[in-house]
Amino acid sequence: MTAARGRPRDPAVDTAILAAALDLFIEQGISAMSMEQIAKRAGVGKPTLYRRWSTKEALVADAIETLVTADVTWPTRDEIAATPTHQLVKRNIAAAARTAADPRFRALVAQIYGSAVTHPLLMQTYWTHYIQPRRELAVAMLRRAQADGRIAPDADLDVLVDMLAGGVTYRVLQPDPPTARQMKHYLEAAYRQVGLLP
Amino acid sequence: MTAARGRPRDPAVDTAILAAALDLFIEQGISAMSMEQIAKRAGVGKPTLYRRWSTKEALVADAIETLVTADVTWPTRDEIAATPTHQLVKRNIAAAARTAADPRFRALVAQIYGSAVTHPLLMQTYWTHYIQPRRELAVAMLRRAQADGRIAPDADLDVLVDMLAGGVTYRVLQPDPPTARQMKHYLEAAYRQVGLLP
């Protein structure tokens, strides 16, 4: 065994805590759940939670991210610079469709949006830690497609990101949620619309 | 006075009931509110409510609609057939921006999306009564722009409607909600993107 500085974190404990937080969030939403409930469901003490996460919102933001990125891998800035945009999009489209069509993703989106006004700290935390960095990658991809002449030179790229992300989450929340196959067609149409697929 | 068949409805009572239902929905969401609370806040008896609306969801769907369409007038099918699409869009854009930037609209969207999975009957009722007919008008406008050569012949018009409506509602729920002026620029960019504005 190697000597560790400080207390080494047991990844199995992290996994159990994140899974418990995700389940509780999907079932009850951020306002109704507590650090105590998460600890109980994960089978750990509250101090174990607080050593890792200082707030419920920070923990739930990390838990949300485990589901959102379980299947989907985002390209790095280097890949975006080196690879034609439509290849990057095609590489991810089946996984993105599977994630979006997952009933748990649907319930997750409803809980996130549902708390945006009554409990804004969760949206704020998730936005800063996870959405904002991904938006910057998305804008980098759109800028490259723009440089390649496939997006209008005066297009507002932030609006395009909203139309892509907003369109998908809105479609998912409709009364007839899409299958993974329908979602794949949907994503292809949406990416074509903004110029990320030919 | 003219003789009325049955009991004439007092429009002031309807207005009071709808306002009470809207306030409670924005404050508490559909699951936490009851017909009894609505009646109490509106200052009427529960039978008065039930004579007009058979379910809480039907009443709240009508209440939502009073806010969504307070300022915005949708074109009729005849207007869509007779008028260039970009004129119809321009006519409505300032009012649509004002509505979308209203903090009450933001809270309303959060409550509607937030209940889509845990209490699906509200989304289902509002969708059938109000969203679906408006989507058909939106698709008619897009079809006309498509016939005029401003939207690709193979574009999926339902996906475009989702990208417009989804983009706006997603933008509204973000941590830095837009002003009416910002929302107007946003709508102009979004309409241009899909081909509804030049």
Tab-separated table of C-alpha atoms in Angstrom, chain A residues 25-90:
chain	number	residue	atom	x	y	z
A	25	PHE	CA	-33.861	14.052	-6.410
A	26	ILE	CA	-35.783	12.248	-9.158
A	27	GLU	CA	-38.429	11.061	-6.686
A	28	GLN	CA	-38.885	14.159	-4.546
A	29	GLY	CA	-37.076	17.179	-5.986
A	30	ILE	CA	-34.481	19.380	-4.323
A	31	SER	CA	-36.699	21.195	-1.809
A	32	ALA	CA	-38.196	18.071	-0.244
A	33	MET	CA	-34.924	16.141	0.178
A	34	SER	CA	-32.282	16.510	2.900
A	35	MET	CA	-28.630	15.584	3.468
A	36	GLU	CA	-29.908	13.337	6.254
A	37	GLN	CA	-32.119	11.354	3.882
A	38	ILE	CA	-29.282	10.988	1.382
A	39	ALA	CA	-26.912	9.725	4.081
A	40	LYS	CA	-29.504	7.231	5.320
A	41	ARG	CA	-30.248	5.876	1.851
A	42	ALA	CA	-26.542	5.625	1.022
A	43	GLY	CA	-25.852	3.863	4.310
A	44	VAL	CA	-23.277	6.395	5.519
A	45	GLY	CA	-23.106	8.979	8.281
A	46	LYS	CA	-23.905	12.654	7.681
A	47	PRO	CA	-20.291	13.700	8.438
A	48	THR	CA	-19.158	11.480	5.527
A	49	LEU	CA	-21.434	13.490	3.218
A	50	TYR	CA	-20.322	16.854	4.523
A	51	ARG	CA	-16.635	15.959	4.218
A	52	ARG	CA	-17.258	15.586	0.483
A	53	TRP	CA	-19.996	18.122	-0.278
A	54	SER	CA	-20.669	21.278	1.682
A	55	THR	CA	-24.225	21.750	0.392
A	56	LYS	CA	-27.138	19.631	-0.794
A	57	GLU	CA	-27.156	21.575	-4.052
A	58	ALA	CA	-23.474	20.829	-4.799
A	59	LEU	CA	-24.062	17.132	-4.126
A	60	VAL	CA	-27.213	16.974	-6.267
A	61	ALA	CA	-25.473	18.846	-9.113
A	62	ASP	CA	-22.747	16.161	-9.124
A	63	ALA	CA	-25.421	13.444	-8.928
A	64	ILE	CA	-27.311	14.912	-11.915
A	65	GLU	CA	-24.072	14.923	-13.870
A	66	THR	CA	-23.539	11.177	-13.324
A	67	LEU	CA	-26.747	10.484	-15.255
A	68	VAL	CA	-26.274	13.170	-17.925
A	69	THR	CA	-22.774	11.958	-18.815
A	70	ALA	CA	-23.108	8.226	-18.074
A	71	ASP	CA	-23.328	7.453	-21.794
A	72	VAL	CA	-22.293	10.660	-23.581
A	73	THR	CA	-18.662	11.776	-23.958
A	74	TRP	CA	-18.130	15.414	-24.915
A	75	PRO	CA	-15.279	16.240	-27.283
A	76	THR	CA	-12.322	18.194	-25.916
A	77	ARG	CA	-11.230	21.573	-27.282
A	78	ASP	CA	-8.346	19.843	-29.079
A	79	GLU	CA	-10.742	17.407	-30.763
A	80	ILE	CA	-13.026	20.291	-31.750
A	81	ALA	CA	-10.039	22.059	-33.322
A	82	ALA	CA	-8.795	18.933	-35.112
A	83	THR	CA	-11.959	17.160	-36.264
A	84	PRO	CA	-14.725	18.223	-38.676
A	85	THR	CA	-17.754	19.183	-36.590
A	86	HIS	CA	-20.178	16.780	-38.242
A	87	GLN	CA	-17.902	13.851	-37.349
A	88	LEU	CA	-17.939	14.870	-33.669
A	89	VAL	CA	-21.708	15.228	-33.741
A	90	LYS	CA	-22.245	11.875	-35.473
